[in-house]
Short mmCIF file of C-alpha atoms in Angstrom, two decimals:
data_model
loop_
_atom_site.label_atom_id
_atom_site.label_comp_id
_atom_site.label_asym_id
_atom_site.label_seq_id
_atom_site.Cartn_x
_atom_site.Cartn_y
_atom_site.Cartn_z
CA MET A 1 119.91 62.30 88.71
CA PRO A 2 120.09 65.58 91.32
CA ALA A 3 117.30 67.31 91.87
CA ARG A 4 118.59 70.32 89.88
CA SER A 5 119.25 68.17 86.84
CA ILE A 6 115.86 66.76 87.01
CA LEU A 7 114.24 70.69 87.15
CA SER A 8 116.32 71.39 84.04
CA GLY A 9 115.45 68.66 81.92
CA LEU A 10 111.69 69.52 82.37
CA PHE A 11 112.51 73.01 81.73
CA VAL A 12 114.08 71.93 78.34
CA ILE A 13 111.34 69.77 77.37
CA ALA A 14 108.84 72.66 77.42
CA GLN A 15 111.29 75.02 75.65
CA THR A 16 111.77 72.39 72.95
CA PHE A 17 108.01 72.08 72.47
CA GLY A 18 107.53 75.66 72.05
CA ALA A 19 110.48 76.53 70.08
CA ALA A 20 108.78 75.99 66.69
CA SER A 21 106.70 79.08 66.95
CA ALA A 22 109.22 81.05 68.63
CA ALA A 23 109.45 84.49 67.18
CA LEU A 24 112.84 86.56 66.96
CA ALA A 25 113.39 89.70 68.82
CA PHE A 26 110.50 89.52 70.79
CA GLY A 27 109.67 92.75 72.60
CA PHE A 28 107.26 95.15 74.12
CA ASP A 29 105.88 96.01 70.39
CA GLU A 30 104.94 92.24 70.25
CA VAL A 31 103.18 92.18 73.74
CA ALA A 32 101.39 95.42 72.78
CA ALA A 33 99.99 93.83 69.63
CA GLU A 34 98.65 91.15 71.63
CA ALA A 35 96.92 93.60 74.06
CA ARG A 36 95.47 95.80 71.13
CA ALA A 37 94.05 92.42 69.54
CA LEU A 38 92.38 91.52 72.86
CA ALA A 39 91.03 94.83 73.28
CA LEU A 40 89.00 94.60 70.05
CA GLN A 41 87.21 91.26 71.10
CA PRO A 42 84.69 90.58 73.83
CA TRP A 43 85.92 90.28 77.05
CA ARG A 44 86.14 86.59 78.24
CA ASP A 45 88.12 85.68 81.31
CA ALA A 46 90.20 82.98 81.69
CA PRO A 47 89.29 79.81 83.86
CA PRO A 48 90.49 79.10 87.28
CA SER A 49 92.93 76.11 88.22
CA ARG A 50 91.47 72.84 86.84
CA HIS A 51 92.13 71.38 90.70
CA ARG A 52 89.31 72.16 92.32
CA ALA A 53 91.25 71.13 95.78
CA LEU A 54 93.73 73.91 95.33
CA LEU A 55 90.69 76.51 95.39
CA ASP A 56 89.30 75.16 98.63
CA LEU A 57 92.57 75.23 100.44
CA SER A 58 92.54 77.50 103.94
CA TYR A 59 94.79 80.28 104.27
CA ASP A 60 97.25 78.17 106.41
CA ASP A 61 97.05 75.45 104.13
CA TYR A 62 97.95 77.52 101.28
CA ARG A 63 100.88 78.90 102.74
CA ASP A 64 102.25 75.37 103.39
CA ILE A 65 102.78 75.04 99.92
CA ARG A 66 106.33 76.11 99.17
CA PHE A 67 108.67 76.16 96.31
CA ARG A 68 112.13 74.44 97.00
CA PRO A 69 114.67 76.91 96.64
CA GLU A 70 117.23 74.38 95.49
CA ARG A 71 114.87 74.20 92.47
CA ALA A 72 115.34 77.73 91.32
CA LEU A 73 115.87 78.70 87.70
CA TRP A 74 118.87 80.40 86.48
CA GLN A 75 120.91 79.43 89.47
CA ASP A 76 124.21 80.12 87.42
CA ARG A 77 123.34 83.63 86.86
CA PRO A 78 123.00 86.76 88.74
CA PHE A 79 119.19 86.61 89.00
CA GLU A 80 117.33 83.46 89.89
CA LEU A 81 113.69 82.61 89.54
CA MET A 82 111.33 80.96 91.95
CA PHE A 83 107.41 80.61 91.75
CA PHE A 84 104.26 80.71 93.75
CA HIS A 85 101.80 77.93 93.30
CA ALA A 86 98.14 78.79 92.01
CA GLY A 87 95.55 78.26 94.74
CA ARG A 88 92.88 79.83 97.20
CA GLY A 89 92.71 83.62 96.27
CA PHE A 90 95.28 83.19 93.42
CA SER A 91 92.82 80.98 91.36
CA GLN A 92 93.89 81.78 87.64
CA PRO A 93 97.34 80.28 86.61
CA LEU A 94 99.76 82.42 84.56
CA GLN A 95 101.47 81.76 81.39
CA ILE A 96 105.18 82.37 81.79
CA GLU A 97 107.76 82.25 78.99
CA GLU A 98 111.58 82.80 78.61
CA ILE A 99 113.21 84.94 75.74
CA ASP A 100 116.53 83.53 75.13
CA ALA A 101 119.64 85.61 73.88
CA GLN A 102 118.50 85.63 70.20
CA GLY A 103 115.12 86.75 71.13
CA ARG A 104 113.25 83.42 70.81
CA VAL A 105 110.28 82.74 73.21
CA GLN A 106 110.01 79.52 74.85
CA PRO A 107 107.42 78.43 77.09
CA LEU A 108 108.23 77.52 80.87
CA GLN A 109 106.69 74.62 82.33
CA VAL A 110 107.14 74.30 86.35
CA PRO A 111 106.88 70.73 87.51
CA ALA A 112 105.02 69.94 90.53
CA SER A 113 108.23 68.30 92.08
CA ALA A 114 109.49 71.69 92.46
CA PHE A 115 107.11 72.50 95.23
CA ASP A 116 106.74 71.02 98.70
CA TYR A 117 102.95 70.57 99.41
CA GLY A 118 103.36 69.99 103.12
CA ARG A 119 100.21 68.57 104.80
CA ASN A 120 98.26 69.27 101.30
CA ALA A 121 99.91 66.19 99.58
CA ALA A 122 96.97 63.70 100.46
CA LYS A 123 94.62 66.44 99.10
CA LEU A 124 96.21 67.18 95.75
CA PRO A 125 96.98 63.21 94.62
CA ALA A 126 97.04 64.66 90.97
CA LEU A 127 100.04 67.07 91.57
CA VAL A 128 102.04 64.97 93.65
CA ARG A 129 102.44 62.17 91.09
CA PRO A 130 105.43 61.66 88.99
CA GLY A 131 105.63 63.91 86.11
CA ALA A 132 102.81 66.48 86.97
CA ALA A 133 103.17 69.91 85.96
CA ALA A 134 102.35 72.61 88.55
CA GLU A 135 100.07 75.76 88.04
CA VAL A 136 101.79 78.84 88.94
CA ALA A 137 100.13 82.10 90.18
CA GLY A 138 103.30 84.38 90.61
CA PHE A 139 107.00 84.41 90.68
CA ARG A 140 109.69 86.31 92.44
CA LEU A 141 113.37 87.19 91.51
CA HIS A 142 116.36 86.82 94.02
CA THR A 143 119.90 88.58 93.83
CA ALA A 144 122.61 89.48 96.18
CA LEU A 145 121.24 92.81 97.80
CA ASN A 146 122.89 93.08 101.09
CA ARG A 147 125.89 90.58 100.70
CA PRO A 148 127.46 88.64 98.01
CA ASP A 149 127.14 85.24 99.23
CA TYR A 150 123.22 85.32 99.75
CA ARG A 151 120.47 85.96 97.35
CA ASP A 152 117.87 88.18 98.98
CA GLU A 153 114.20 88.46 97.35
CA LEU A 154 114.21 91.62 94.88
CA ILE A 155 110.60 91.56 93.35
CA VAL A 156 107.43 89.94 93.43
CA PHE A 157 104.64 89.63 91.03
CA LEU A 158 101.57 87.83 92.54
CA GLY A 159 97.85 88.58 92.44
CA ALA A 160 96.15 90.81 89.96
CA SER A 161 98.74 93.54 88.52
CA TYR A 162 100.30 93.84 92.19
CA PHE A 163 104.16 93.78 92.75
CA ARG A 164 106.42 94.61 95.22
CA ALA A 165 110.25 95.50 95.32
CA LEU A 166 113.21 95.80 97.93
CA GLY A 167 116.35 97.27 98.12
CA ALA A 168 119.34 96.56 100.62
CA GLY A 169 118.46 96.56 104.12
CA GLN A 170 114.35 96.76 103.50
CA GLN A 171 111.74 94.29 104.33
CA TYR A 172 108.41 93.98 102.10
CA GLY A 173 105.80 96.82 102.74
CA LEU A 174 103.80 98.65 100.20
CA SER A 175 103.11 97.50 96.80
CA ALA A 176 102.80 99.06 93.35
CA ARG A 177 100.20 97.97 90.78
CA GLY A 178 100.11 97.82 86.83
CA LEU A 179 96.84 99.76 86.98
CA ALA A 180 93.89 100.97 89.01
CA VAL A 181 90.24 101.16 87.49
CA ASP A 182 87.40 102.85 89.24
CA THR A 183 89.02 102.72 92.90
CA THR A 184 86.75 105.66 93.21
CA GLY A 185 84.20 107.21 91.13
CA GLY A 186 82.74 104.24 89.50
CA GLN A 187 80.22 101.17 90.30
CA GLY A 188 83.02 99.29 91.95
CA GLU A 189 86.74 98.57 91.69
CA GLU A 190 88.04 96.41 88.79
CA PHE A 191 91.04 94.43 89.13
CA PRO A 192 92.84 93.82 85.76
CA ARG A 193 95.53 91.45 85.76
CA PHE A 194 98.73 90.40 84.51
CA ASP A 195 97.84 87.16 82.74
CA ARG A 196 101.00 86.52 80.72
CA PHE A 197 104.61 87.08 81.45
CA TRP A 198 107.89 86.93 79.20
CA LEU A 199 111.11 87.05 81.13
CA GLU A 200 114.60 87.87 79.38
CA LYS A 201 116.93 85.06 80.36
CA PRO A 202 119.68 87.10 82.14
CA ALA A 203 123.11 86.93 80.86
CA PRO A 204 126.23 85.55 83.19
CA ASP A 205 127.15 89.04 83.96
CA ALA A 206 123.58 90.77 83.93
CA THR A 207 123.22 93.81 86.20
CA ARG A 208 119.48 94.36 85.52
CA MET A 209 116.52 92.20 84.72
CA THR A 210 113.88 92.76 82.07
CA LEU A 211 110.18 91.21 81.73
CA TYR A 212 107.29 92.13 79.91
CA ALA A 213 103.59 91.30 80.92
CA ARG A 214 100.21 91.42 79.37
CA LEU A 215 97.35 93.02 81.06
CA VAL A 216 93.65 91.86 80.83
CA GLY A 217 90.45 93.18 82.28
CA PRO A 218 87.02 93.62 81.35
CA ARG A 219 87.50 97.49 80.24
CA VAL A 220 91.33 97.67 79.77
CA THR A 221 94.07 95.69 78.12
CA GLY A 222 97.64 96.76 78.22
CA ALA A 223 101.42 95.95 77.60
CA TYR A 224 104.16 96.43 80.17
CA ARG A 225 107.90 96.41 79.87
CA PHE A 226 109.75 96.42 83.50
CA ASP A 227 113.73 97.14 83.48
CA ILE A 228 114.52 96.07 87.22
CA THR A 229 117.97 97.41 88.70
CA PRO A 230 118.63 96.02 92.07
CA GLY A 231 119.30 98.44 95.02
CA ARG A 232 122.64 97.06 96.56
CA ARG A 233 124.36 98.53 99.40
CA PRO A 234 125.56 101.39 100.03
CA GLU A 235 122.88 103.14 98.19
CA GLY A 236 119.96 100.48 98.50
CA THR A 237 117.48 101.83 96.11
CA THR A 238 115.94 99.67 93.57
CA ARG A 239 114.79 101.00 90.38
CA VAL A 240 112.08 99.79 88.27
CA GLU A 241 111.61 101.38 84.87
CA VAL A 242 108.20 100.95 83.40
CA GLN A 243 106.93 101.45 79.96
CA ALA A 244 103.10 100.79 79.64
CA ARG A 245 100.48 100.99 76.42
CA LEU A 246 96.92 100.53 77.51
CA PHE A 247 93.65 100.18 75.29
CA LEU A 248 90.28 101.05 76.79
CA ARG A 249 87.73 98.41 75.46
CA GLY A 250 84.94 100.20 77.87
CA ARG A 251 84.06 103.33 79.78
CA VAL A 252 86.31 104.07 82.86
CA ALA A 253 85.33 106.64 85.28
CA THR A 254 88.67 106.61 87.29
CA LEU A 255 91.78 105.45 85.48
CA GLY A 256 94.58 105.17 88.04
CA LEU A 257 97.98 105.31 86.71
CA ALA A 258 101.14 103.95 88.36
CA PRO A 259 99.03 103.28 91.37
CA LEU A 260 100.56 102.44 94.92
CA THR A 261 98.89 100.73 97.83
CA SER A 262 99.87 100.72 101.33
CA MET A 263 98.68 100.48 105.04
CA PHE A 264 98.43 102.88 107.90
CA LEU A 265 96.90 101.91 110.95
CA SER A 266 98.14 104.46 113.54
CA GLY A 267 100.96 107.15 113.77
CA GLU A 268 101.89 109.92 115.76
CA ASN A 269 99.09 112.12 114.18
CA GLN A 270 96.48 109.38 115.18
CA PRO A 271 97.75 107.10 118.24
CA ARG A 272 95.70 103.87 118.73
CA PRO A 273 94.51 103.35 122.40
CA GLY A 274 95.55 99.96 123.81
CA ASP A 275 98.27 99.26 121.49
CA PHE A 276 101.63 99.12 122.82
CA ARG A 277 103.24 100.08 119.56
CA PRO A 278 103.52 103.98 119.33
CA GLU A 279 102.71 103.77 115.47
CA VAL A 280 101.79 100.96 112.86
CA HIS A 281 102.22 101.74 109.13
CA ASP A 282 103.77 100.61 105.96
CA SER A 283 103.67 104.32 104.93
CA ASP A 284 103.33 107.70 106.76
CA GLY A 285 102.69 110.24 103.85
CA LEU A 286 102.08 111.04 100.40
CA GLN A 287 104.72 113.37 98.95
CA ILE A 288 104.13 115.32 95.56
CA LEU A 289 106.40 117.34 93.60
CA THR A 290 104.62 119.48 91.11
CA GLY A 291 105.61 120.72 87.63
CA ARG A 292 106.15 124.41 89.29
CA GLY A 293 108.38 122.91 91.74
CA GLU A 294 106.18 122.84 94.82
CA TRP A 295 106.72 119.88 97.49
CA ILE A 296 103.65 118.65 99.21
CA TRP A 297 103.28 116.49 102.23
CA ARG A 298 100.27 114.97 103.35
CA PRO A 299 100.03 112.83 106.49
CA LEU A 300 98.14 109.71 106.13
CA ASN A 301 94.90 108.99 108.27
CA ASN A 302 92.97 105.92 109.24
CA PRO A 303 89.49 106.99 108.86
CA ARG A 304 86.84 105.64 111.26
CA ALA A 305 84.16 104.81 108.71
CA GLY A 306 83.68 105.05 105.35
CA ALA A 307 86.26 106.21 102.55
CA PHE A 308 88.06 109.35 102.59
CA VAL A 309 89.24 110.61 99.24
CA THR A 310 91.40 113.97 98.47
CA SER A 311 93.26 115.03 95.44
CA PHE A 312 95.60 117.53 93.99
CA ARG A 313 94.92 118.95 90.69
CA LEU A 314 97.88 119.68 88.39
CA ASP A 315 98.01 121.46 85.25
CA GLY A 316 100.41 123.09 82.91
CA PRO A 317 103.51 121.77 81.14
CA GLN A 318 104.97 118.81 82.86
CA ALA A 319 102.42 119.33 85.60
CA LEU A 320 103.73 116.18 87.75
CA ARG A 321 107.20 115.61 88.37
CA GLY A 322 106.73 112.92 90.87
CA PHE A 323 104.63 111.54 93.52
CA GLY A 324 104.94 108.69 96.22
CA LEU A 325 103.96 106.76 99.26
CA LEU A 326 106.67 107.27 101.70
CA GLN A 327 107.89 105.79 105.10
CA ARG A 328 109.91 108.76 106.54
CA ASP A 329 110.07 107.69 110.10
CA ARG A 330 113.04 105.12 110.37
CA ARG A 331 113.65 104.94 114.11
CA PHE A 332 112.89 101.48 115.64
CA ALA A 333 111.65 103.26 118.72
CA SER A 334 108.52 104.71 116.78
CA TYR A 335 107.16 101.32 116.31
CA GLU A 336 108.68 98.91 118.75
CA ASP A 337 107.68 95.71 116.78
CA LEU A 338 110.41 93.11 116.82
CA GLU A 339 108.70 91.04 114.28
CA ALA A 340 107.31 93.48 111.75
CA HIS A 341 110.20 95.97 111.79
CA TYR A 342 108.24 98.85 110.16
CA GLU A 343 111.43 100.99 109.99
CA ARG A 344 112.62 98.91 107.41
CA ARG A 345 109.56 99.42 105.21
CA PRO A 346 110.51 100.92 101.78
CA SER A 347 109.26 104.03 100.31
CA ALA A 348 108.23 104.18 96.72
CA TRP A 349 108.69 107.18 94.51
CA VAL A 350 106.79 107.52 91.08
CA GLU A 351 109.03 109.59 88.48
CA PRO A 352 107.23 110.15 85.28
CA ARG A 353 109.22 110.02 82.03
CA GLY A 354 107.60 112.38 79.46
CA ASP A 355 104.93 114.83 80.13
CA TRP A 356 101.75 113.22 81.23
CA GLY A 357 99.57 116.26 80.78
CA PRO A 358 97.17 117.91 83.41
CA GLY A 359 95.42 115.78 85.83
CA ARG A 360 95.29 114.88 89.63
CA VAL A 361 97.24 112.86 92.27
CA GLU A 362 94.44 111.11 94.22
CA LEU A 363 94.65 109.72 97.36
CA LEU A 364 92.37 107.14 98.88
CA GLN A 365 92.07 106.10 102.63
CA PHE A 366 89.74 103.82 104.64
CA GLN A 367 89.13 102.46 107.70
CA THR A 368 91.21 99.19 108.58
CA PRO A 369 90.81 97.47 111.93
CA ASP A 370 94.23 96.09 111.81
CA GLU A 371 97.49 95.98 109.86
CA THR A 372 96.78 92.85 107.86
CA HIS A 373 94.70 94.99 105.31
CA ASP A 374 96.00 97.81 103.04
CA ASN A 375 93.68 100.82 103.30
CA ILE A 376 95.91 103.49 101.31
CA ALA A 377 95.87 103.97 97.39
CA ALA A 378 97.79 106.84 95.47
CA TYR A 379 97.58 107.17 91.74
CA TRP A 380 97.52 109.64 88.75
CA VAL A 381 94.48 110.12 87.18
CA PRO A 382 94.76 112.13 83.67
CA GLU A 383 92.37 114.73 82.83
CA THR A 384 91.13 113.24 79.48
CA LEU A 385 90.88 109.80 78.19
CA PRO A 386 90.70 108.44 74.57
CA ALA A 387 87.16 107.03 73.65
CA PRO A 388 87.08 103.31 74.30
CA GLY A 389 86.47 100.87 71.35
CA ALA A 390 87.31 100.98 68.00
CA PRO A 391 89.18 102.94 66.49
CA LEU A 392 91.59 102.27 69.45
CA GLN A 393 93.87 105.32 70.67
CA PRO A 394 96.70 103.82 72.88
CA ILE A 395 97.44 105.42 76.30
CA ASP A 396 101.27 105.56 76.27
CA LEU A 397 103.13 106.24 79.59
CA ALA A 398 106.70 105.75 81.03
CA TYR A 399 107.83 106.05 84.49
CA THR A 400 110.65 104.95 86.97
CA LEU A 401 109.76 103.76 90.52
CA HIS A 402 112.34 104.26 93.07
CA TRP A 403 112.11 101.68 96.05
CA PHE A 404 114.20 103.17 98.76
CA GLY A 405 115.00 103.42 102.41
CA GLU A 406 116.68 106.29 104.20
CA GLN A 407 118.13 108.11 101.10
CA PRO A 408 115.20 109.29 98.74
CA PRO A 409 116.16 109.99 95.11
CA VAL A 410 115.12 113.55 95.66
CA ARG A 411 113.79 115.50 98.63
CA PRO A 412 113.08 119.43 99.52
CA GLY A 413 115.31 121.47 101.37
CA GLY A 414 113.24 121.18 104.22
CA TRP A 415 110.75 118.42 105.12
CA THR A 416 108.04 117.27 107.81
CA VAL A 417 109.65 115.21 110.33
CA GLN A 418 106.22 114.49 112.38
CA THR A 419 102.97 115.79 112.79
CA ARG A 420 101.37 115.31 116.49
CA ARG A 421 97.68 116.14 117.29
CA GLY A 422 96.52 117.25 120.74
CA HIS A 423 97.28 119.37 123.59
CA GLY A 424 99.47 119.76 126.31
CA TYR A 425 98.59 121.24 129.91
CA ASP A 426 96.06 123.57 128.11
CA THR A 427 92.72 122.27 127.29
CA ALA A 428 90.49 122.26 123.78
CA GLN A 429 88.04 124.80 123.55
CA GLY A 430 84.96 123.60 121.72
CA ASP A 431 86.18 122.18 118.34
CA GLU A 432 89.56 123.35 118.26
CA LEU A 433 92.14 121.47 116.70
CA GLN A 434 95.97 121.73 117.61
CA PHE A 435 98.92 120.40 115.69
CA HIS A 436 102.69 120.20 116.38
CA VAL A 437 104.61 119.83 113.00
CA ASP A 438 108.26 119.45 113.17
CA PHE A 439 110.41 120.48 110.27
CA ALA A 440 114.18 119.71 109.45
CA GLY A 441 116.66 119.60 106.35
CA PRO A 442 119.65 121.60 105.20
CA ALA A 443 117.58 124.51 104.09
CA LEU A 444 116.77 124.82 107.80
CA ASP A 445 120.32 124.13 108.96
CA ALA A 446 121.40 127.30 106.84
CA VAL A 447 118.67 129.72 108.36
CA ARG A 448 120.27 133.02 109.47
CA THR A 449 119.73 133.82 113.29
CA GLY A 450 121.10 136.88 115.04
CA ALA A 451 121.03 140.76 115.07
CA GLY A 452 119.80 141.51 111.68
CA ALA A 453 118.49 138.42 110.62
CA GLU A 454 114.78 138.33 109.22
CA PRO A 455 112.69 136.01 111.66
CA VAL A 456 111.25 132.42 110.36
CA ARG A 457 107.80 132.96 110.06
CA PRO A 458 105.02 130.49 109.14
CA GLN A 459 102.75 130.61 106.32
CA VAL A 460 99.44 128.81 107.25
CA GLU A 461 95.89 128.94 105.90
CA ALA A 462 92.56 127.16 106.08
CA LEU A 463 91.51 125.79 103.02
CA ALA A 464 88.22 124.07 104.31
CA ASN A 465 85.87 124.14 107.19
CA ALA A 466 88.50 125.72 109.69
CA ARG A 467 89.72 128.94 111.11
CA ILE A 468 93.07 129.60 112.08
CA ARG A 469 93.23 130.83 115.92
CA GLU A 470 97.03 130.96 116.52
CA VAL A 471 100.05 129.90 114.99
CA ARG A 472 103.50 130.14 116.34
CA VAL A 473 107.07 128.87 115.58
CA GLN A 474 110.15 127.93 117.53
CA PRO A 475 113.68 126.60 117.13
CA HIS A 476 113.74 122.53 117.74
CA PRO A 477 117.27 121.45 118.28
CA GLN A 478 116.10 117.82 118.47
CA ALA A 479 113.74 117.83 115.38
CA GLY A 480 115.97 115.13 114.12
CA GLY A 481 115.30 113.49 110.66
CA GLN A 482 117.48 110.64 110.59
CA PRO A 483 117.52 107.50 112.81
CA GLY A 484 119.26 108.57 116.35
CA GLY A 485 120.30 111.93 114.85
CA GLN A 486 119.65 115.19 116.42
CA THR A 487 119.79 117.48 113.28
CA PRO A 488 118.21 121.21 114.18
CA GLY A 489 114.93 122.06 113.09
CA TRP A 490 111.83 124.17 113.84
CA ARG A 491 108.19 123.24 115.25
CA MET A 492 105.26 125.24 113.82
CA THR A 493 102.16 124.90 116.25
CA LEU A 494 98.96 125.83 115.20
CA ARG A 495 95.31 125.78 116.77
CA ALA A 496 92.38 126.02 114.56
CA GLU A 497 88.87 125.79 115.03
CA ARG A 498 86.71 123.24 113.18
CA LEU A 499 83.67 125.08 111.58
CA ARG A 500 81.14 122.09 111.22
CA ALA A 501 81.68 118.45 112.77
CA ASP A 502 80.26 116.68 109.56
CA ARG A 503 82.55 118.09 106.81
CA PRO A 504 86.24 117.42 106.41
CA VAL A 505 88.88 119.99 107.45
CA GLU A 506 92.04 120.98 105.28
CA LEU A 507 94.97 122.95 106.38
CA ARG A 508 98.24 123.71 104.56
CA GLY A 509 101.55 125.68 105.83
CA TYR A 510 105.34 126.08 105.30
CA LEU A 511 108.12 127.97 106.75
CA MET A 512 109.73 130.97 105.15
CA GLN A 513 112.74 133.52 106.00
CA GLY A 514 112.37 136.65 104.22
CA ARG A 515 111.09 135.64 100.75
CA ASP A 516 112.80 132.26 100.96
CA VAL A 517 110.62 129.22 101.36
CA LEU A 518 112.52 126.93 103.86
CA THR A 519 110.32 123.61 103.50
CA GLU A 520 107.77 121.79 101.65
CA THR A 521 103.91 122.43 102.24
CA TRP A 522 102.50 120.70 104.95
CA SER A 523 99.00 119.66 103.57
CA LEU A 524 96.78 118.25 106.25
CA ALA A 525 93.18 116.93 105.52
CA LEU A 526 90.85 115.19 108.13
CA PRO A 527 87.85 113.40 107.52
CA PRO A 528 84.48 114.62 109.12
CA GLU A 529 84.85 114.51 113.01
CA GLY A 530 81.88 111.91 113.01
CA GLU A 531 83.89 109.41 111.17
CA GLN A 532 86.57 109.88 113.83
CA LYS A 533 84.87 109.10 116.91
CA ARG A 534 84.44 105.17 117.74
#
């Protein structure tokens, strides 16, 4: 019997076994009911894998366990499903179930024969024997993104509540999470996890994929629905519509909603001595769109010690219209990395659906010695939370995650192209800081010049621990903004005096002509200088 037929037969056995307890029209409300029931019970974590040898695998040995692509599920549908094996850091197996066209839930059992165990086969005799079932820690969905005859990875769910998605022409970079708990402000971060998934079997002509997840943790449980629309060419933006309902079983200091996680090692604002690559990062800035229509851009930083936490408090009706971690620089020459290709890393934009009320966008940055560690997190923190425990008051939220490359779903009329720190021929005086900020965009293309035109002028202020000494602006005919492009723009150069070395600095500025605001607000925050020194 061909390999695909063997796999299908084993899946059918699992489905038949679970069909007796299947519920009709399964959906979000059923997952939410499970999450609510768990929140009323004492916390009890699930046991790890029953195979001790899986937990003891080295990093390289675990990577040697590979799913066989020819054994993917739903190969006759627009989306096909592959799995990640449990082991090493992914110690707790998942429950994964399929929802058929009639809404019936049927458990999926993945045979161990669907994996190639490589050099680990001798260490795992219980798994390589005929008929053994594998323990899975995550899964990935594939579909045609770049060309119709090849199925690319679309989205991956693996580890805690982490997931990553791609559109056409992109390469994995930053991650999203279902929830962040006490990333800052508490007694230590807690990582709730998705422990159970329900996947709707795609129809033969499906254009999107729907799945549900149950979130469990010592202080929070929750239900999630994900509707995933692939970003095929030419647009290339993958959209993930998220619906969530959360229940607090314990007190949380910082509840981070719609969290994003990324990496910033070095950039034009913070070059890395000795590295041949000009920049190394999955994201280069945090962008925010407030309910009042202000665009904010905060360049990222790699602090030299400790954690550096900043935030933007927003209130009023519809306080937040969106935020994201963006990879704006799309030029290969900015990275010069033939393997990592940071210019292909996606940006992620969170677009709330409905009014999330007052709160803050919080940005966490901490030191990373290399590009293998994520050191950036951004998330929304609501101003108030319901009291934990019975009677349970759910937290409901909905948002759309846009994973995009060169074309953002929304953008200001003028945006920051780059931020460079340092001096030219002149020398710094004492604790002087100097920055060169380039702006580009259609609002700057339309700037009026010549006789009678008002000048382009900067609006700059020091919000914390600095005094502005000088600010000037000038046309920049090669400000760019697109790969290989020479879109005209403007450069703002400012000199500021740091008042105290042991305190952070915060500066902000934008360009105007007359009463018209031309650009987003450039909002720079620097850790204490003592943290910057090696």
